[in-house]
PDB file of C-alpha atoms in Angstrom:
ATOM      1  CA  ASN D   1       5.784 -82.935  -1.333  1.00 55.00           C
ATOM      2  CA  SER D   2       2.685 -82.280   0.714  1.00 57.00           C
ATOM      3  CA  ILE D   3       0.524 -83.724  -2.094  1.00 61.00           C
ATOM      4  CA  PHE D   4       2.458 -87.010  -1.850  1.00 58.00           C
ATOM      5  CA  LYS D   5       2.091 -87.071   1.948  1.00 58.00           C
ATOM      6  CA  LYS D   6      -1.639 -86.464   1.678  1.00 62.00           C
ATOM      7  CA  ARG D   7      -2.027 -89.270  -0.885  1.00 61.00           C
ATOM      8  CA  ILE D   8      -0.141 -91.765   1.251  1.00 58.00           C
ATOM      9  CA  LEU D   9      -2.103 -90.833   4.363  1.00 59.00           C
ATOM     10  CA  ASP D  10      -5.385 -90.932   2.422  1.00 60.00           C
ATOM     11  CA  ASN D  11      -4.373 -94.286   0.934  1.00 59.00           C
ATOM     12  CA  ASN D  12      -3.626 -95.713   4.382  1.00 54.00           C
ATOM     13  CA  ILE D  13      -6.906 -94.459   5.730  1.00 49.00           C
ATOM     14  CA  ASP D  14      -8.839 -95.910   2.775  1.00 48.00           C
ATOM     15  CA  THR D  15      -7.153 -99.311   3.033  1.00 48.00           C
ATOM     16  CA  GLY D  16      -7.976 -99.838   6.656  1.00 47.00           C
ATOM     17  CA  TYR D  17      -4.809 -98.841   8.432  1.00 45.00           C
ATOM     18  CA  ALA D  18      -6.806 -96.369  10.398  1.00 45.00           C
ATOM     19  CA  ASP D  19     -10.292 -96.359  11.634  1.00 48.00           C
ATOM     20  CA  ASN D  20     -12.556 -93.656  10.155  1.00 44.00           C
ATOM     21  CA  ASP D  21     -13.669 -92.678  13.634  1.00 40.00           C
ATOM     22  CA  SER D  22     -10.222 -92.684  15.246  1.00 46.00           C
ATOM     23  CA  LEU D  23      -6.807 -91.172  14.614  1.00 50.00           C
ATOM     24  CA  VAL D  24      -4.149 -93.032  12.709  1.00 46.00           C
ATOM     25  CA  ASP D  25      -1.878 -94.946  15.005  1.00 66.00           C
ATOM     26  CA  ASP D  26       1.436 -93.107  15.675  1.00 70.00           C
ATOM     27  CA  GLU D  27       3.494 -96.123  14.704  1.00 72.00           C
ATOM     28  CA  VAL D  28       1.740 -96.484  11.372  1.00 73.00           C
ATOM     29  CA  ARG D  29       2.023 -92.782  10.836  1.00 72.00           C
ATOM     30  CA  GLN D  30       5.755 -92.903  11.544  1.00 77.00           C
ATOM     31  CA  GLN D  31       6.138 -95.803   9.081  1.00 79.00           C
ATOM     32  CA  ASN D  32       4.181 -93.899   6.500  1.00 77.00           C
ATOM     33  CA  LEU D  33       6.280 -90.788   7.036  1.00 79.00           C
ATOM     34  CA  ALA D  34       9.493 -92.846   6.808  1.00 83.00           C
ATOM     35  CA  GLN D  35       8.240 -94.409   3.565  1.00 85.00           C
ATOM     36  CA  LEU D  36       7.274 -90.996   2.339  1.00 82.00           C
ATOM     37  CA  GLN D  37      10.686 -89.545   3.219  1.00 85.00           C
ATOM     38  CA  GLU D  38      12.396 -92.488   1.475  1.00 86.00           C
ATOM     39  CA  PHE D  39      10.169 -91.974  -1.558  1.00 85.00           C
ATOM     40  CA  GLU D  40      10.946 -88.250  -1.589  1.00 85.00           C
ATOM     41  CA  ASP D  41      14.695 -88.965  -1.296  1.00 86.00           C
ATOM     42  CA  ASP D  42      14.459 -91.455  -4.147  1.00 86.00           C
ATOM     43  CA  LEU D  43      12.451 -88.958  -6.170  1.00 87.00           C
ATOM     44  CA  GLU D  44      15.009 -86.201  -5.552  1.00 89.00           C
ATOM     45  CA  THR D  45      17.863 -88.545  -6.467  1.00 90.00           C
ATOM     46  CA  THR D  46      16.049 -89.688  -9.594  1.00 91.00           C
ATOM     47  CA  THR D  47      15.209 -86.095 -10.502  1.00 91.00           C
ATOM     48  CA  ALA D  48      18.829 -85.065  -9.989  1.00 92.00           C
ATOM     49  CA  LEU D  49      19.998 -87.963 -12.182  1.00 93.00           C
ATOM     50  CA  ILE D  50      17.474 -87.041 -14.852  1.00 94.00           C
ATOM     51  CA  ASN D  51      18.602 -83.405 -14.737  1.00 94.00           C
ATOM     52  CA  GLU D  52      22.265 -84.448 -14.969  1.00 95.00           C
ATOM     53  CA  ARG D  53      21.497 -86.690 -17.927  1.00 95.00           C
ATOM     54  CA  GLU D  54      19.486 -83.940 -19.570  1.00 96.00           C
ATOM     55  CA  GLU D  55      22.397 -81.513 -19.138  1.00 96.00           C
ATOM     56  CA  ALA D  56      24.806 -84.141 -20.497  1.00 95.00           C
ATOM     57  CA  ILE D  57      22.530 -84.687 -23.499  1.00 96.00           C
ATOM     58  CA  LYS D  58      22.323 -80.927 -24.106  1.00 96.00           C
ATOM     59  CA  LYS D  59      26.124 -80.673 -23.883  1.00 96.00           C
ATOM     60  CA  LEU D  60      26.479 -83.616 -26.250  1.00 96.00           C
ATOM     61  CA  GLU D  61      24.054 -81.962 -28.672  1.00 96.00           C
ATOM     62  CA  THR D  62      26.016 -78.697 -28.492  1.00 96.00           C
ATOM     63  CA  ASP D  63      29.280 -80.573 -29.042  1.00 95.00           C
ATOM     64  CA  MET D  64      27.779 -82.408 -32.023  1.00 96.00           C
ATOM     65  CA  VAL D  65      26.684 -79.110 -33.564  1.00 96.00           C
ATOM     66  CA  THR D  66      30.194 -77.734 -32.994  1.00 96.00           C
ATOM     67  CA  VAL D  67      31.792 -80.805 -34.569  1.00 96.00           C
ATOM     68  CA  ASN D  68      29.397 -80.510 -37.507  1.00 96.00           C
ATOM     69  CA  GLU D  69      30.410 -76.855 -37.992  1.00 96.00           C
ATOM     70  CA  ILE D  70      34.088 -77.819 -37.811  1.00 96.00           C
ATOM     71  CA  PHE D  71      33.607 -80.510 -40.446  1.00 95.00           C
ATOM     72  CA  ARG D  72      31.802 -78.033 -42.692  1.00 95.00           C
ATOM     73  CA  GLU D  73      34.630 -75.521 -42.298  1.00 94.00           C
ATOM     74  CA  ILE D  74      37.202 -78.232 -43.017  1.00 93.00           C
ATOM     75  CA  GLY D  75      35.229 -79.291 -46.087  1.00 91.00           C
ATOM     76  CA  SER D  76      35.142 -75.705 -47.294  1.00 90.00           C
ATOM     77  CA  MET D  77      38.871 -75.288 -46.679  1.00 90.00           C
ATOM     78  CA  VAL D  78      39.647 -78.543 -48.500  1.00 90.00           C
ATOM     79  CA  HIS D  79      37.524 -77.387 -51.434  1.00 88.00           C
ATOM     80  CA  GLU D  80      39.299 -74.007 -51.513  1.00 89.00           C
ATOM     81  CA  GLN D  81      42.694 -75.664 -51.252  1.00 90.00           C
ATOM     82  CA  GLY D  82      41.705 -78.063 -54.032  1.00 88.00           C
ATOM     83  CA  ASP D  83      40.965 -75.047 -56.231  1.00 88.00           C
ATOM     84  CA  MET D  84      44.289 -73.489 -55.249  1.00 90.00           C
ATOM     85  CA  ILE D  85      46.133 -76.727 -56.031  1.00 91.00           C
ATOM     86  CA  ASP D  86      44.392 -76.934 -59.404  1.00 91.00           C
ATOM     87  CA  ASN D  87      45.430 -73.332 -60.098  1.00 92.00           C
ATOM     88  CA  ILE D  88      49.033 -74.040 -59.049  1.00 92.00           C
ATOM     89  CA  GLU D  89      49.070 -77.167 -61.210  1.00 93.00           C
ATOM     90  CA  HIS D  90      47.819 -75.159 -64.187  1.00 94.00           C
ATOM     91  CA  ASN D  91      50.463 -72.472 -63.607  1.00 94.00           C
ATOM     92  CA  VAL D  92      53.189 -75.125 -63.391  1.00 95.00           C
ATOM     93  CA  GLU D  93      52.025 -76.668 -66.668  1.00 95.00           C
ATOM     94  CA  VAL D  94      51.997 -73.252 -68.370  1.00 95.00           C
ATOM     95  CA  ALA D  95      55.474 -72.498 -66.981  1.00 95.00           C
ATOM     96  CA  ARG D  96      56.749 -75.884 -68.189  1.00 95.00           C
ATOM     97  CA  ASP D  97      55.384 -75.229 -71.685  1.00 95.00           C
ATOM     98  CA  ARG D  98      56.962 -71.769 -71.746  1.00 94.00           C
ATOM     99  CA  VAL D  99      60.308 -73.132 -70.549  1.00 95.00           C
ATOM    100  CA  GLU D 100      60.203 -75.776 -73.286  1.00 95.00           C
ATOM    101  CA  ASP D 101      59.444 -73.043 -75.847  1.00 94.00           C
ATOM    102  CA  GLY D 102      62.273 -70.960 -74.381  1.00 93.00           C
ATOM    103  CA  VAL D 103      64.707 -73.861 -74.702  1.00 93.00           C
ATOM    104  CA  VAL D 104      63.750 -74.261 -78.371  1.00 94.00           C
ATOM    105  CA  GLN D 105      64.197 -70.507 -78.909  1.00 93.00           C
ATOM    106  CA  VAL D 106      67.620 -70.533 -77.195  1.00 93.00           C
ATOM    107  CA  GLN D 107      68.714 -73.489 -79.331  1.00 93.00           C
ATOM    108  CA  LYS D 108      67.608 -71.671 -82.491  1.00 91.00           C
ATOM    109  CA  ALA D 109      69.392 -68.502 -81.346  1.00 89.00           C
ATOM    110  CA  ALA D 110      72.555 -70.507 -80.692  1.00 88.00           C
ATOM    111  CA  GLU D 111      72.334 -72.022 -84.184  1.00 88.00           C
ATOM    112  CA  TYR D 112      71.807 -68.588 -85.757  1.00 85.00           C
ATOM    113  CA  GLN D 113      74.689 -67.160 -83.750  1.00 83.00           C
ATOM    114  CA  ASN D 114      76.956 -69.981 -84.873  1.00 82.00           C
ATOM    115  CA  LYS D 115      75.925 -69.391 -88.491  1.00 81.00           C
ATOM    116  CA  ILE D 116      76.407 -65.641 -88.112  1.00 81.00           C
ATOM    117  CA  SER D 117      79.779 -66.203 -86.474  1.00 80.00           C
ATOM    118  CA  GLU D 118      80.795 -68.475 -89.325  1.00 81.00           C
ATOM    119  CA  LYS D 119      79.510 -65.981 -91.909  1.00 82.00           C
ATOM    120  CA  GLY D 120      81.156 -63.136 -90.027  1.00 80.00           C
ATOM    121  CA  ALA D 121      84.445 -64.999 -89.985  1.00 81.00           C
ATOM    122  CA  HIS D 122      84.116 -65.701 -93.718  1.00 83.00           C
ATOM    123  CA  ILE D 123      83.210 -62.094 -94.479  1.00 85.00           C
ATOM    124  CA  LEU D 124      86.077 -60.857 -92.330  1.00 84.00           C
ATOM    125  CA  SER D 125      88.530 -63.187 -94.028  1.00 87.00           C
ATOM    126  CA  TYR D 126      87.199 -62.073 -97.453  1.00 86.00           C
ATOM    127  CA  HIS D 127      87.667 -58.440 -96.446  1.00 88.00           C
ATOM    128  CA  VAL D 128      91.167 -59.105 -95.205  1.00 89.00           C
ATOM    129  CA  VAL D 129      92.087 -60.933 -98.409  1.00 91.00           C
ATOM    130  CA  PHE D 130      90.426 -58.178-100.458  1.00 89.00           C
ATOM    131  CA  GLY D 131      92.310 -55.572 -98.426  1.00 90.00           C
ATOM    132  CA  ILE D 132      95.614 -57.358 -98.965  1.00 92.00           C
ATOM    133  CA  ILE D 133      94.960 -57.692-102.688  1.00 91.00           C
ATOM    134  CA  LEU D 134      93.916 -54.066-102.875  1.00 90.00           C
ATOM    135  CA  GLY D 135      96.961 -53.078-100.873  1.00 89.00           C
ATOM    136  CA  ILE D 136      99.201 -55.036-103.246  1.00 90.00           C
ATOM    137  CA  ILE D 137      97.529 -53.451-106.280  1.00 88.00           C
ATOM    138  CA  ILE D 138      97.931 -49.977-104.809  1.00 87.00           C
ATOM    139  CA  TRP D 139     101.541 -50.680-103.863  1.00 84.00           C
ATOM    140  CA  LEU D 140     102.289 -52.003-107.339  1.00 85.00           C
ATOM    141  CA  THR D 141     100.692 -49.026-109.065  1.00 85.00           C
ATOM    142  CA  THR D 142     102.494 -46.535-106.912  1.00 84.00           C
ATOM    143  CA  ARG D 143     105.743 -48.341-107.464  1.00 79.00           C
ATOM    144  CA  LYS D 144     105.304 -48.326-111.247  1.00 77.00           C
ATOM    145  CA  GLU D 145     104.655 -44.589-111.157  1.00 75.00           C
ATOM    146  CA  LYS D 146     107.751 -43.987-109.104  1.00 73.00           C
ATOM    147  CA  LEU D 147     109.766 -46.029-111.493  1.00 69.00           C
ATOM    148  CA  LYS D 148     108.720 -44.083-114.518  1.00 62.00           C
TER     149      LYS D 148
END
């Protein structure tokens, strides 16, 4: 501040506001000091505004870095989730294929069971008929022996 005051006073002396041999007039000095005070106030205000803007710019820069980090994390998460979705999709396709194979196997088993049931029924009926015939033969032979 004192450097600015000295410059203004030196400038006034050099430009003829004051006589080299005499003191600067009080009125001129007061005007110069008022101008100097106004200049200093303007300088302080401008400096404060510049500092505020600098802080705002630093905050904005920090926020931009934070947003950039968030976007990177989101991108990474989306990539990971994409891999998980691909894996789930693959597992669903494998499960679908296995279910289709299982349905075919169950249908074949049902067909075999029906055939076995039919064969079993035929075999059982053959055994029953054979048993009846055998029973009749045995009954007839024992009856002939009793009759003799």
